[in-house]
mmCIF file of C-alpha atoms and ligand atoms in Angstrom:
data_model
loop_
_atom_site.group_PDB
_atom_site.id
_atom_site.type_symbol
_atom_site.label_atom_id
_atom_site.label_comp_id
_atom_site.label_asym_id
_atom_site.label_seq_id
_atom_site.Cartn_x
_atom_site.Cartn_y
_atom_site.Cartn_z
ATOM 1 C CA UNK L 1 25.611 5.957 -33.627
ATOM 2 C CA UNK L 2 21.935 5.106 -33.379
ATOM 3 C CA UNK L 3 19.725 2.898 -31.003
ATOM 4 C CA UNK L 4 17.445 0.308 -33.312
ATOM 5 C CA UNK L 5 14.315 -1.112 -31.378
ATOM 6 C CA UNK L 6 12.357 -4.186 -32.624
ATOM 7 C CA UNK L 7 9.303 -4.042 -30.055
ATOM 8 C CA UNK L 8 6.189 -5.955 -29.041
ATOM 9 C CA UNK L 9 3.583 -4.778 -31.178
ATOM 10 C CA UNK L 10 0.848 -5.438 -28.201
ATOM 11 C CA UNK L 11 2.204 -1.769 -26.815
ATOM 12 C CA UNK L 12 1.366 0.026 -30.011
ATOM 13 C CA UNK L 13 3.405 2.989 -30.457
ATOM 14 C CA UNK L 14 3.510 3.711 -26.816
ATOM 15 C CA UNK L 15 6.619 1.899 -26.164
ATOM 16 C CA UNK L 16 8.600 3.831 -28.839
ATOM 17 C CA UNK L 17 7.259 6.949 -27.927
ATOM 18 C CA UNK L 18 8.283 6.343 -24.403
ATOM 19 C CA UNK L 19 11.992 5.094 -25.343
ATOM 20 C CA UNK L 20 12.069 8.480 -27.248
ATOM 21 C CA UNK L 21 10.859 10.401 -24.662
ATOM 22 C CA UNK L 22 13.304 8.769 -21.813
ATOM 23 C CA UNK L 23 16.247 9.088 -24.077
ATOM 24 C CA UNK L 24 15.966 12.647 -25.761
ATOM 25 C CA UNK L 25 19.863 12.804 -26.697
ATOM 26 C CA UNK L 26 19.582 9.476 -28.517
ATOM 27 C CA UNK L 27 18.819 8.703 -32.116
ATOM 28 C CA UNK L 28 16.131 6.000 -31.559
ATOM 29 C CA UNK L 29 14.958 4.053 -34.648
ATOM 30 C CA UNK L 30 12.228 1.720 -34.985
ATOM 31 C CA UNK L 31 12.792 -1.639 -36.827
ATOM 32 C CA UNK L 32 11.830 -2.309 -39.829
ATOM 33 C CA UNK L 33 11.145 1.125 -41.258
ATOM 34 C CA UNK L 34 13.804 3.302 -39.894
ATOM 35 C CA UNK L 35 16.465 0.602 -39.524
ATOM 36 C CA UNK L 36 18.737 2.394 -42.012
ATOM 37 C CA UNK L 37 22.387 1.589 -41.996
ATOM 38 C CA UNK L 38 23.471 -1.287 -39.963
ATOM 39 C CA UNK L 39 26.901 0.042 -39.264
ATOM 40 C CA UNK L 40 25.058 2.891 -37.407
ATOM 41 C CA UNK L 41 23.585 0.728 -34.953
ATOM 42 C CA UNK L 42 25.371 0.441 -31.731
ATOM 43 C CA UNK L 43 22.708 -0.702 -29.306
ATOM 44 C CA UNK L 44 19.814 -3.002 -30.070
ATOM 45 C CA UNK L 45 16.368 -3.520 -27.976
ATOM 46 C CA UNK L 46 14.665 -6.235 -29.344
ATOM 47 C CA UNK L 47 11.815 -8.260 -28.275
ATOM 48 C CA UNK L 48 11.767 -11.533 -30.268
ATOM 49 C CA UNK L 49 13.881 -12.280 -33.451
ATOM 50 C CA UNK L 50 14.727 -14.775 -35.817
ATOM 51 C CA UNK L 51 18.243 -16.447 -35.878
ATOM 52 C CA UNK L 52 20.862 -14.117 -37.440
ATOM 53 C CA UNK L 53 18.857 -10.974 -37.325
ATOM 54 C CA UNK L 54 21.670 -9.302 -35.108
ATOM 55 C CA UNK L 55 24.299 -10.595 -37.723
ATOM 56 C CA UNK L 56 24.245 -7.122 -39.882
ATOM 57 C CA UNK L 57 24.819 -5.183 -37.081
ATOM 58 C CA UNK L 58 28.821 -5.135 -36.840
ATOM 59 C CA UNK L 59 29.413 -1.975 -34.488
ATOM 60 C CA UNK L 60 26.708 -3.439 -31.755
ATOM 61 C CA UNK L 61 27.745 -3.007 -28.466
ATOM 62 C CA UNK L 62 24.617 -3.682 -26.293
ATOM 63 C CA UNK L 63 21.567 -5.629 -26.629
ATOM 64 C CA UNK L 64 18.786 -5.336 -24.519
ATOM 65 C CA UNK L 65 16.055 -8.064 -24.319
ATOM 66 C CA UNK L 66 12.495 -6.193 -23.788
ATOM 67 C CA UNK L 67 11.238 -9.311 -21.553
ATOM 68 C CA UNK L 68 12.806 -11.737 -19.119
ATOM 69 C CA UNK L 69 13.911 -14.642 -21.131
ATOM 70 C CA UNK L 70 17.149 -14.474 -23.229
ATOM 71 C CA UNK L 71 16.753 -18.084 -24.821
ATOM 72 C CA UNK L 72 15.858 -17.109 -28.326
ATOM 73 C CA UNK L 73 19.118 -15.007 -28.408
ATOM 74 C CA UNK L 74 21.256 -17.915 -26.737
ATOM 75 C CA UNK L 75 19.533 -20.388 -29.280
ATOM 76 C CA UNK L 76 20.991 -18.321 -32.419
ATOM 77 C CA UNK L 77 24.253 -19.718 -33.363
ATOM 78 C CA UNK L 78 25.557 -16.606 -34.607
ATOM 79 C CA UNK L 79 24.465 -14.712 -31.371
ATOM 80 C CA UNK L 80 27.421 -12.144 -30.353
ATOM 81 C CA UNK L 81 27.985 -13.750 -26.988
ATOM 82 C CA UNK L 82 30.748 -11.235 -26.081
ATOM 83 C CA UNK L 83 28.599 -8.459 -26.277
ATOM 84 C CA UNK L 84 26.674 -7.610 -23.321
ATOM 85 C CA UNK L 85 23.130 -8.864 -22.868
ATOM 86 C CA UNK L 86 20.871 -7.171 -20.307
ATOM 87 C CA UNK L 87 17.130 -7.935 -19.823
ATOM 88 C CA UNK L 88 14.124 -6.599 -17.790
ATOM 89 C CA UNK L 89 13.929 -7.328 -14.138
ATOM 90 C CA UNK L 90 11.202 -5.601 -12.179
ATOM 91 C CA UNK L 91 9.332 -6.605 -9.009
ATOM 92 C CA UNK L 92 5.995 -5.724 -10.805
ATOM 93 C CA UNK L 93 6.866 -8.131 -13.500
ATOM 94 C CA UNK L 94 7.344 -10.877 -10.868
ATOM 95 C CA UNK L 95 4.578 -9.917 -8.790
ATOM 96 C CA UNK L 96 1.949 -10.466 -11.741
ATOM 97 C CA UNK L 97 3.541 -13.734 -12.420
ATOM 98 C CA UNK L 98 3.152 -14.380 -8.736
ATOM 99 C CA UNK L 99 -0.566 -13.575 -9.406
ATOM 100 C CA UNK L 100 -0.902 -16.177 -12.100
ATOM 101 C CA UNK L 101 0.828 -18.911 -9.980
ATOM 102 C CA UNK L 102 -1.121 -18.532 -6.985
ATOM 103 C CA UNK L 103 -4.527 -18.336 -8.954
ATOM 104 C CA UNK L 104 -3.889 -21.288 -10.643
ATOM 105 C CA UNK L 105 -2.710 -23.101 -7.523
ATOM 106 C CA UNK L 106 -5.953 -22.008 -5.781
ATOM 107 C CA UNK L 107 -7.880 -23.195 -8.775
ATOM 108 C CA UNK L 108 -6.331 -26.630 -8.647
ATOM 109 C CA UNK L 109 -6.319 -27.084 -4.888
ATOM 110 C CA UNK L 110 -9.825 -25.968 -4.658
ATOM 111 C CA UNK L 111 -10.908 -28.174 -7.705
ATOM 112 C CA UNK L 112 -12.637 -24.937 -9.139
ATOM 113 C CA UNK L 113 -12.791 -27.131 -12.385
ATOM 114 C CA UNK L 114 -15.040 -30.009 -10.838
ATOM 115 C CA UNK L 115 -17.404 -27.438 -9.409
ATOM 116 C CA UNK L 116 -17.853 -25.684 -12.877
ATOM 117 C CA UNK L 117 -18.108 -28.926 -14.443
ATOM 118 C CA UNK L 118 -20.986 -30.128 -11.610
ATOM 119 C CA UNK L 119 -22.730 -26.756 -12.155
ATOM 120 C CA UNK L 120 -22.940 -27.268 -15.794
ATOM 121 C CA UNK L 121 -24.569 -30.773 -14.931
ATOM 122 C CA UNK L 122 -26.706 -29.136 -12.087
ATOM 123 C CA UNK L 123 -25.316 -31.448 -9.629
ATOM 124 C CA UNK L 124 -24.826 -30.295 -6.033
ATOM 125 C CA UNK L 125 -21.115 -32.085 -5.848
ATOM 126 C CA UNK L 126 -20.147 -31.350 -2.133
ATOM 127 C CA UNK L 127 -16.778 -32.673 -1.215
ATOM 128 C CA UNK L 128 -14.489 -31.956 1.768
ATOM 129 C CA UNK L 129 -11.533 -29.316 1.121
ATOM 130 C CA UNK L 130 -8.155 -29.529 2.156
ATOM 131 C CA UNK L 131 -6.195 -26.622 4.003
ATOM 132 C CA UNK L 132 -3.495 -25.054 1.811
ATOM 133 C CA UNK L 133 -0.852 -26.417 4.592
ATOM 134 C CA UNK L 134 -1.937 -29.826 3.487
ATOM 135 C CA UNK L 135 -0.852 -28.995 -0.307
ATOM 136 C CA UNK L 136 2.867 -29.377 -1.464
ATOM 137 C CA UNK L 137 3.763 -26.986 -4.261
ATOM 138 C CA UNK L 138 7.108 -27.120 -5.858
ATOM 139 C CA UNK L 139 8.508 -24.148 -7.673
ATOM 140 C CA UNK L 140 11.051 -24.959 -10.067
ATOM 141 C CA UNK L 141 13.394 -21.846 -10.656
ATOM 142 C CA UNK L 142 13.901 -19.352 -8.063
ATOM 143 C CA UNK L 143 14.889 -16.229 -10.047
ATOM 144 C CA UNK L 144 13.168 -13.168 -10.173
ATOM 145 C CA UNK L 145 9.810 -14.816 -11.056
ATOM 146 C CA UNK L 146 10.168 -18.036 -8.999
ATOM 147 C CA UNK L 147 11.366 -16.462 -5.851
ATOM 148 C CA UNK L 148 8.422 -13.905 -5.766
ATOM 149 C CA UNK L 149 5.738 -16.665 -6.490
ATOM 150 C CA UNK L 150 7.438 -19.362 -4.009
ATOM 151 C CA UNK L 151 7.348 -16.495 -1.257
ATOM 152 C CA UNK L 152 3.522 -15.375 -2.155
ATOM 153 C CA UNK L 153 2.826 -19.063 -2.090
ATOM 154 C CA UNK L 154 4.288 -19.471 1.374
ATOM 155 C CA UNK L 155 2.338 -16.409 2.642
ATOM 156 C CA UNK L 156 -0.939 -18.062 1.358
ATOM 157 C CA UNK L 157 -0.160 -21.231 3.826
ATOM 158 C CA UNK L 158 0.660 -23.926 1.156
ATOM 159 C CA UNK L 159 3.745 -26.075 2.066
ATOM 160 C CA UNK L 160 6.211 -24.819 -0.389
ATOM 161 C CA UNK L 161 9.175 -26.268 -1.685
ATOM 162 C CA UNK L 162 11.911 -24.724 -4.351
ATOM 163 C CA UNK L 163 14.489 -25.976 -6.532
ATOM 164 C CA UNK L 164 17.323 -24.241 -8.447
ATOM 165 C CA UNK L 165 20.774 -24.551 -9.506
ATOM 166 C CA UNK L 166 22.291 -23.124 -6.448
ATOM 167 C CA UNK L 167 20.913 -23.202 -2.849
ATOM 168 C CA UNK L 168 18.636 -20.530 -1.972
ATOM 169 C CA UNK L 169 17.235 -19.122 1.041
ATOM 170 C CA UNK L 170 13.812 -17.841 1.047
ATOM 171 C CA UNK L 171 11.351 -17.385 4.059
ATOM 172 C CA UNK L 172 8.972 -20.156 4.285
ATOM 173 C CA UNK L 173 10.376 -22.242 1.481
ATOM 174 C CA UNK L 174 12.348 -25.628 1.646
ATOM 175 C CA UNK L 175 14.928 -25.416 -0.844
ATOM 176 C CA UNK L 176 16.754 -27.988 -2.795
ATOM 177 C CA UNK L 177 19.664 -27.489 -5.177
ATOM 178 C CA UNK L 178 20.997 -29.024 -8.326
ATOM 179 C CA UNK L 179 20.374 -32.175 -10.489
ATOM 180 C CA UNK L 180 21.087 -34.581 -7.372
ATOM 181 C CA UNK L 181 18.291 -33.099 -5.154
ATOM 182 C CA UNK L 182 15.732 -33.115 -8.177
ATOM 183 C CA UNK L 183 14.283 -36.299 -7.704
ATOM 184 C CA UNK L 184 13.601 -35.679 -3.681
ATOM 185 C CA UNK L 185 12.024 -32.132 -4.641
ATOM 186 C CA UNK L 186 9.801 -33.857 -7.153
ATOM 187 C CA UNK L 187 8.884 -36.660 -5.047
ATOM 188 C CA UNK L 188 7.347 -34.321 -2.177
ATOM 189 C CA UNK L 189 5.534 -32.055 -4.768
ATOM 190 C CA UNK L 190 2.277 -32.276 -5.738
ATOM 191 C CA UNK L 191 1.721 -29.279 -7.699
ATOM 192 C CA UNK L 192 4.712 -28.260 -9.692
ATOM 193 C CA UNK L 193 5.373 -24.857 -10.756
ATOM 194 C CA UNK L 194 7.763 -24.457 -13.606
ATOM 195 C CA UNK L 195 9.545 -21.123 -13.569
ATOM 196 C CA UNK L 196 12.886 -22.184 -15.271
ATOM 197 C CA UNK L 197 14.357 -20.409 -17.976
ATOM 198 C CA UNK L 198 15.088 -22.428 -21.256
ATOM 199 C CA UNK L 199 18.637 -23.729 -21.596
ATOM 200 C CA UNK L 200 20.104 -27.366 -22.824
ATOM 201 C CA UNK L 201 19.787 -28.548 -19.235
ATOM 202 C CA UNK L 202 16.183 -27.405 -18.698
ATOM 203 C CA UNK L 203 14.787 -28.297 -22.481
ATOM 204 C CA UNK L 204 12.397 -31.111 -21.971
ATOM 205 C CA UNK L 205 12.589 -31.203 -18.256
ATOM 206 C CA UNK L 206 8.825 -31.731 -17.763
ATOM 207 C CA UNK L 207 8.750 -35.160 -19.025
ATOM 208 C CA UNK L 208 7.646 -38.636 -18.391
ATOM 209 C CA UNK L 209 10.390 -38.982 -15.929
ATOM 210 C CA UNK L 210 9.484 -35.992 -14.000
ATOM 211 C CA UNK L 211 5.981 -36.985 -13.781
ATOM 212 C CA UNK L 212 6.541 -40.175 -12.853
ATOM 213 C CA UNK L 213 8.932 -38.863 -9.777
ATOM 214 C CA UNK L 214 5.929 -36.665 -8.518
ATOM 215 C CA UNK L 215 3.361 -37.460 -5.956
ATOM 216 C CA UNK L 216 0.342 -39.282 -8.049
ATOM 217 C CA UNK L 217 -2.425 -37.150 -9.135
ATOM 218 C CA UNK L 218 -0.221 -34.160 -9.378
ATOM 219 C CA UNK L 219 -0.702 -31.009 -11.259
ATOM 220 C CA UNK L 220 1.739 -29.010 -13.205
ATOM 221 C CA UNK L 221 1.793 -25.440 -13.951
ATOM 222 C CA UNK L 222 4.087 -24.307 -16.434
ATOM 223 C CA UNK L 223 5.058 -20.340 -17.562
ATOM 224 C CA UNK L 224 8.470 -20.867 -18.273
ATOM 225 C CA UNK L 225 8.949 -21.594 -21.882
ATOM 226 C CA UNK L 226 7.090 -24.106 -24.202
ATOM 227 C CA UNK L 227 9.997 -26.250 -25.098
ATOM 228 C CA UNK L 228 10.485 -27.229 -21.271
ATOM 229 C CA UNK L 229 7.560 -29.582 -21.561
ATOM 230 C CA UNK L 230 7.501 -32.813 -23.810
ATOM 231 C CA UNK L 231 3.825 -32.459 -24.763
ATOM 232 C CA UNK L 232 3.204 -36.185 -25.538
ATOM 233 C CA UNK L 233 4.522 -37.195 -22.360
ATOM 234 C CA UNK L 234 2.136 -34.756 -20.329
ATOM 235 C CA UNK L 235 -0.988 -36.314 -22.276
ATOM 236 C CA UNK L 236 0.086 -39.736 -21.528
ATOM 237 C CA UNK L 237 0.860 -38.926 -17.806
ATOM 238 C CA UNK L 238 -2.724 -37.299 -17.620
ATOM 239 C CA UNK L 239 -4.609 -40.233 -19.271
ATOM 240 C CA UNK L 240 -2.966 -42.618 -17.031
ATOM 241 C CA UNK L 241 -4.117 -40.533 -13.996
ATOM 242 C CA UNK L 242 -0.266 -39.886 -12.796
ATOM 243 C CA UNK L 243 -1.380 -36.243 -13.186
ATOM 244 C CA UNK L 244 -4.685 -34.705 -12.727
ATOM 245 C CA UNK L 245 -4.662 -31.527 -14.446
ATOM 246 C CA UNK L 246 -2.127 -29.003 -16.045
ATOM 247 C CA UNK L 247 -2.202 -25.361 -16.352
ATOM 248 C CA UNK L 248 -0.034 -24.280 -19.896
ATOM 249 C CA UNK L 249 0.851 -20.842 -20.574
ATOM 250 C CA UNK L 250 3.597 -21.309 -22.704
ATOM 251 C CA UNK L 251 3.924 -23.542 -25.849
ATOM 252 C CA UNK L 252 6.498 -24.955 -28.174
ATOM 253 C CA UNK L 253 4.322 -23.362 -31.051
ATOM 254 C CA UNK L 254 2.739 -19.937 -30.212
ATOM 255 C CA UNK L 255 -0.005 -19.270 -31.182
ATOM 256 C CA UNK L 256 -1.098 -22.763 -29.993
ATOM 257 C CA UNK L 257 -2.048 -24.404 -33.419
ATOM 258 C CA UNK L 258 -5.947 -25.128 -34.194
ATOM 259 C CA UNK L 259 -6.536 -28.636 -33.403
ATOM 260 C CA UNK L 260 -3.861 -29.058 -30.885
ATOM 261 C CA UNK L 261 -4.893 -31.870 -28.443
ATOM 262 C CA UNK L 262 -4.352 -29.246 -25.730
ATOM 263 C CA UNK L 263 -7.395 -27.002 -26.795
ATOM 264 C CA UNK L 264 -9.657 -29.897 -26.193
ATOM 265 C CA UNK L 265 -8.387 -32.152 -23.377
ATOM 266 C CA UNK L 266 -10.389 -31.953 -20.020
ATOM 267 C CA UNK L 267 -7.309 -31.788 -17.834
ATOM 268 C CA UNK L 268 -5.414 -29.354 -19.818
ATOM 269 C CA UNK L 269 -5.998 -25.676 -19.202
ATOM 270 C CA UNK L 270 -4.401 -23.403 -21.854
ATOM 271 C CA UNK L 271 -3.583 -19.693 -21.441
ATOM 272 C CA UNK L 272 -2.156 -17.433 -24.279
ATOM 273 C CA UNK L 273 1.150 -16.352 -22.896
ATOM 274 C CA UNK L 274 -0.250 -13.768 -20.574
ATOM 275 C CA UNK L 275 1.286 -14.965 -17.095
ATOM 276 C CA UNK L 276 2.863 -12.007 -16.818
ATOM 277 C CA UNK L 277 3.811 -8.563 -19.042
ATOM 278 C CA UNK L 278 6.122 -5.975 -18.223
ATOM 279 C CA UNK L 279 4.722 -2.398 -17.800
ATOM 280 C CA UNK L 280 5.947 0.197 -20.268
ATOM 281 C CA UNK L 281 7.639 1.661 -17.447
ATOM 282 C CA UNK L 282 9.386 -1.508 -16.271
ATOM 283 C CA UNK L 283 10.869 -2.121 -19.895
ATOM 284 C CA UNK L 284 11.703 1.692 -20.714
ATOM 285 C CA UNK L 285 13.256 2.476 -17.294
ATOM 286 C CA UNK L 286 15.204 -0.617 -17.357
ATOM 287 C CA UNK L 287 16.503 -0.028 -21.109
ATOM 288 C CA UNK L 288 16.977 3.666 -20.559
ATOM 289 C CA UNK L 289 19.076 3.144 -17.250
ATOM 290 C CA UNK L 290 21.347 0.750 -19.032
ATOM 291 C CA UNK L 291 21.759 3.001 -22.098
ATOM 292 C CA UNK L 292 22.846 5.786 -19.690
ATOM 293 C CA UNK L 293 25.350 3.494 -17.873
ATOM 294 C CA UNK L 294 26.578 2.138 -21.272
ATOM 295 C CA UNK L 295 27.247 5.607 -22.359
ATOM 296 C CA UNK L 296 28.929 6.817 -19.135
ATOM 297 C CA UNK L 297 31.184 3.612 -19.033
ATOM 298 C CA UNK L 298 29.391 2.174 -15.731
ATOM 299 C CA UNK L 299 28.535 -1.283 -14.661
ATOM 300 C CA UNK L 300 25.092 -2.408 -16.369
ATOM 301 C CA UNK L 301 22.194 -3.779 -14.417
ATOM 302 C CA UNK L 302 20.316 -7.004 -14.794
ATOM 303 C CA UNK L 303 22.738 -8.323 -17.459
ATOM 304 C CA UNK L 304 22.417 -11.978 -18.409
ATOM 305 C CA UNK L 305 24.895 -14.357 -18.847
ATOM 306 C CA UNK L 306 24.761 -15.892 -22.697
ATOM 307 C CA UNK L 307 27.262 -18.842 -21.719
ATOM 308 C CA UNK L 308 25.120 -19.960 -18.574
ATOM 309 C CA UNK L 309 22.181 -19.440 -20.654
ATOM 310 C CA UNK L 310 20.268 -17.020 -18.626
HETATM 311 P P1 NDP V 1 15.684 -16.089 -13.955
HETATM 312 O O1 NDP V 1 17.044 -16.147 -14.833
HETATM 313 O O2 NDP V 1 15.762 -14.589 -13.070
HETATM 314 O O3 NDP V 1 15.874 -17.387 -12.729
HETATM 315 C C1 NDP V 1 16.249 -18.758 -12.982
HETATM 316 C C2 NDP V 1 16.223 -19.368 -12.129
HETATM 317 O O4 NDP V 1 16.296 -20.802 -12.816
HETATM 318 C C3 NDP V 1 17.275 -19.547 -11.072
HETATM 319 O O5 NDP V 1 16.716 -19.943 -9.961
HETATM 320 C C4 NDP V 1 18.157 -20.610 -11.459
HETATM 321 O O6 NDP V 1 18.915 -21.175 -10.513
HETATM 322 C C5 NDP V 1 17.246 -21.629 -12.002
HETATM 323 N N1 NDP V 1 17.910 -22.449 -12.905
HETATM 324 C C6 NDP V 1 18.501 -22.126 -14.193
HETATM 325 N N2 NDP V 1 18.973 -23.294 -14.812
HETATM 326 C C7 NDP V 1 18.852 -24.423 -13.579
HETATM 327 C C8 NDP V 1 18.848 -25.644 -13.706
HETATM 328 N N3 NDP V 1 19.812 -26.503 -14.988
HETATM 329 N N4 NDP V 1 18.580 -26.620 -12.655
HETATM 330 C C9 NDP V 1 17.838 -25.909 -11.670
HETATM 331 N N5 NDP V 1 17.541 -24.747 -11.823
HETATM 332 C C10 NDP V 1 18.034 -23.820 -12.877
HETATM 333 O O7 NDP V 1 14.683 -16.317 -14.616
HETATM 334 P P2 NDP V 1 13.217 -15.612 -14.441
HETATM 335 O O8 NDP V 1 12.486 -15.670 -13.133
HETATM 336 O O9 NDP V 1 13.242 -14.158 -14.903
HETATM 337 O O10 NDP V 1 12.326 -16.353 -15.708
HETATM 338 C C11 NDP V 1 11.878 -17.378 -15.311
HETATM 339 C C12 NDP V 1 11.142 -18.098 -16.685
HETATM 340 O O11 NDP V 1 10.002 -17.272 -16.732
HETATM 341 C C13 NDP V 1 11.781 -17.967 -18.066
HETATM 342 O O12 NDP V 1 11.806 -18.920 -18.737
HETATM 343 C C14 NDP V 1 11.287 -16.662 -18.444
HETATM 344 O O13 NDP V 1 11.295 -16.861 -20.020
HETATM 345 C C15 NDP V 1 9.871 -16.896 -18.246
HETATM 346 N N6 NDP V 1 9.108 -16.029 -18.377
HETATM 347 C C16 NDP V 1 7.814 -16.517 -18.645
HETATM 348 C C17 NDP V 1 6.972 -15.129 -19.080
HETATM 349 C C18 NDP V 1 5.302 -15.547 -19.569
HETATM 350 O O14 NDP V 1 4.538 -14.707 -19.817
HETATM 351 N N7 NDP V 1 4.982 -16.751 -19.487
HETATM 352 C C19 NDP V 1 7.309 -13.960 -18.867
HETATM 353 C C20 NDP V 1 8.463 -13.634 -18.189
HETATM 354 C C21 NDP V 1 9.329 -14.862 -17.908
HETATM 355 P P3 NDP V 1 20.198 -20.180 -9.805
HETATM 356 O O15 NDP V 1 19.287 -19.250 -8.686
HETATM 357 O O16 NDP V 1 20.991 -21.321 -9.014
HETATM 358 O O17 NDP V 1 20.895 -19.287 -10.669
#
């Protein structure tokens, strides 16, 4: 029985080569050229897939996401929810996300866009700057990404609030829990960082109601999933001054289509889904560890819960 890998092409051939090197005792096939007989596939490592992709593999016993998110698996009505699904959890993966979040929080707090614009006009635009402790940053989602980002912001001196489903305890972060405490969390937040997973409860969570609950002149930084954001509500909130800026790394449609208003809106800063990437070592190490555990009949690590959605 074989392993089938459908991998992110950004790593070129290095990823499949490293997986083969890490699992010399396994037959590792690369999709699509080497897929072969679907009945011979017992383990699948998948980056992205269209609905129904896994359906032909009737003998599948382990599925591995080669990233952190599992939303595209769970969104597939035919996804086999009874088969264990593992994902990538890695300290460096989270640390890179914390770099992105800190970079953009500093960018907005220190009003870098205004200074760049003033320089383009040859204008000496002196203004008073605030201390980090005067800026309230709210982090939605306190999992592998959110916890490290929130802790980094706290270490930088920001007033950090966090929101998750369950009550979390993170040094330097005031934590809120559940839908009942969302409004209080938003009400104190000036810069909102979205690091939630995409589930039925969180789809469209960055909407007009969310922006209205935030302090006026707030900022949104979203690196979760594009479908968290109601795009027209963001534009309306920016145009009305309820928000002063947004940094977006993820979009409903990727690549962001030509002509999309986000490309040119003065309050929107676009990055092309680059906030973090897992290293080859993190992807290969995590996957190989789970394959070995699976073969030995041991408990898997970094297992996601398709019923919960993350
Ligand atoms: P985790 O599954 O580790 O953490 C999810 C967090 O969100 C948990 O704290 C969880 O609460 C909380 N949460 C889930 N549902 C709700 C809800 N309904 N209300 C409130 N809180 C909720 O996710 P990761 O940290 O690994 O990933 C976070 C996001 O980042 C995902 O969307 C992922 O796809 C995205 N991502 C984006 C990348 C990019 O390049 N842009 C790269 C990697 C990840 P609790 O703690 O109570 O369970």
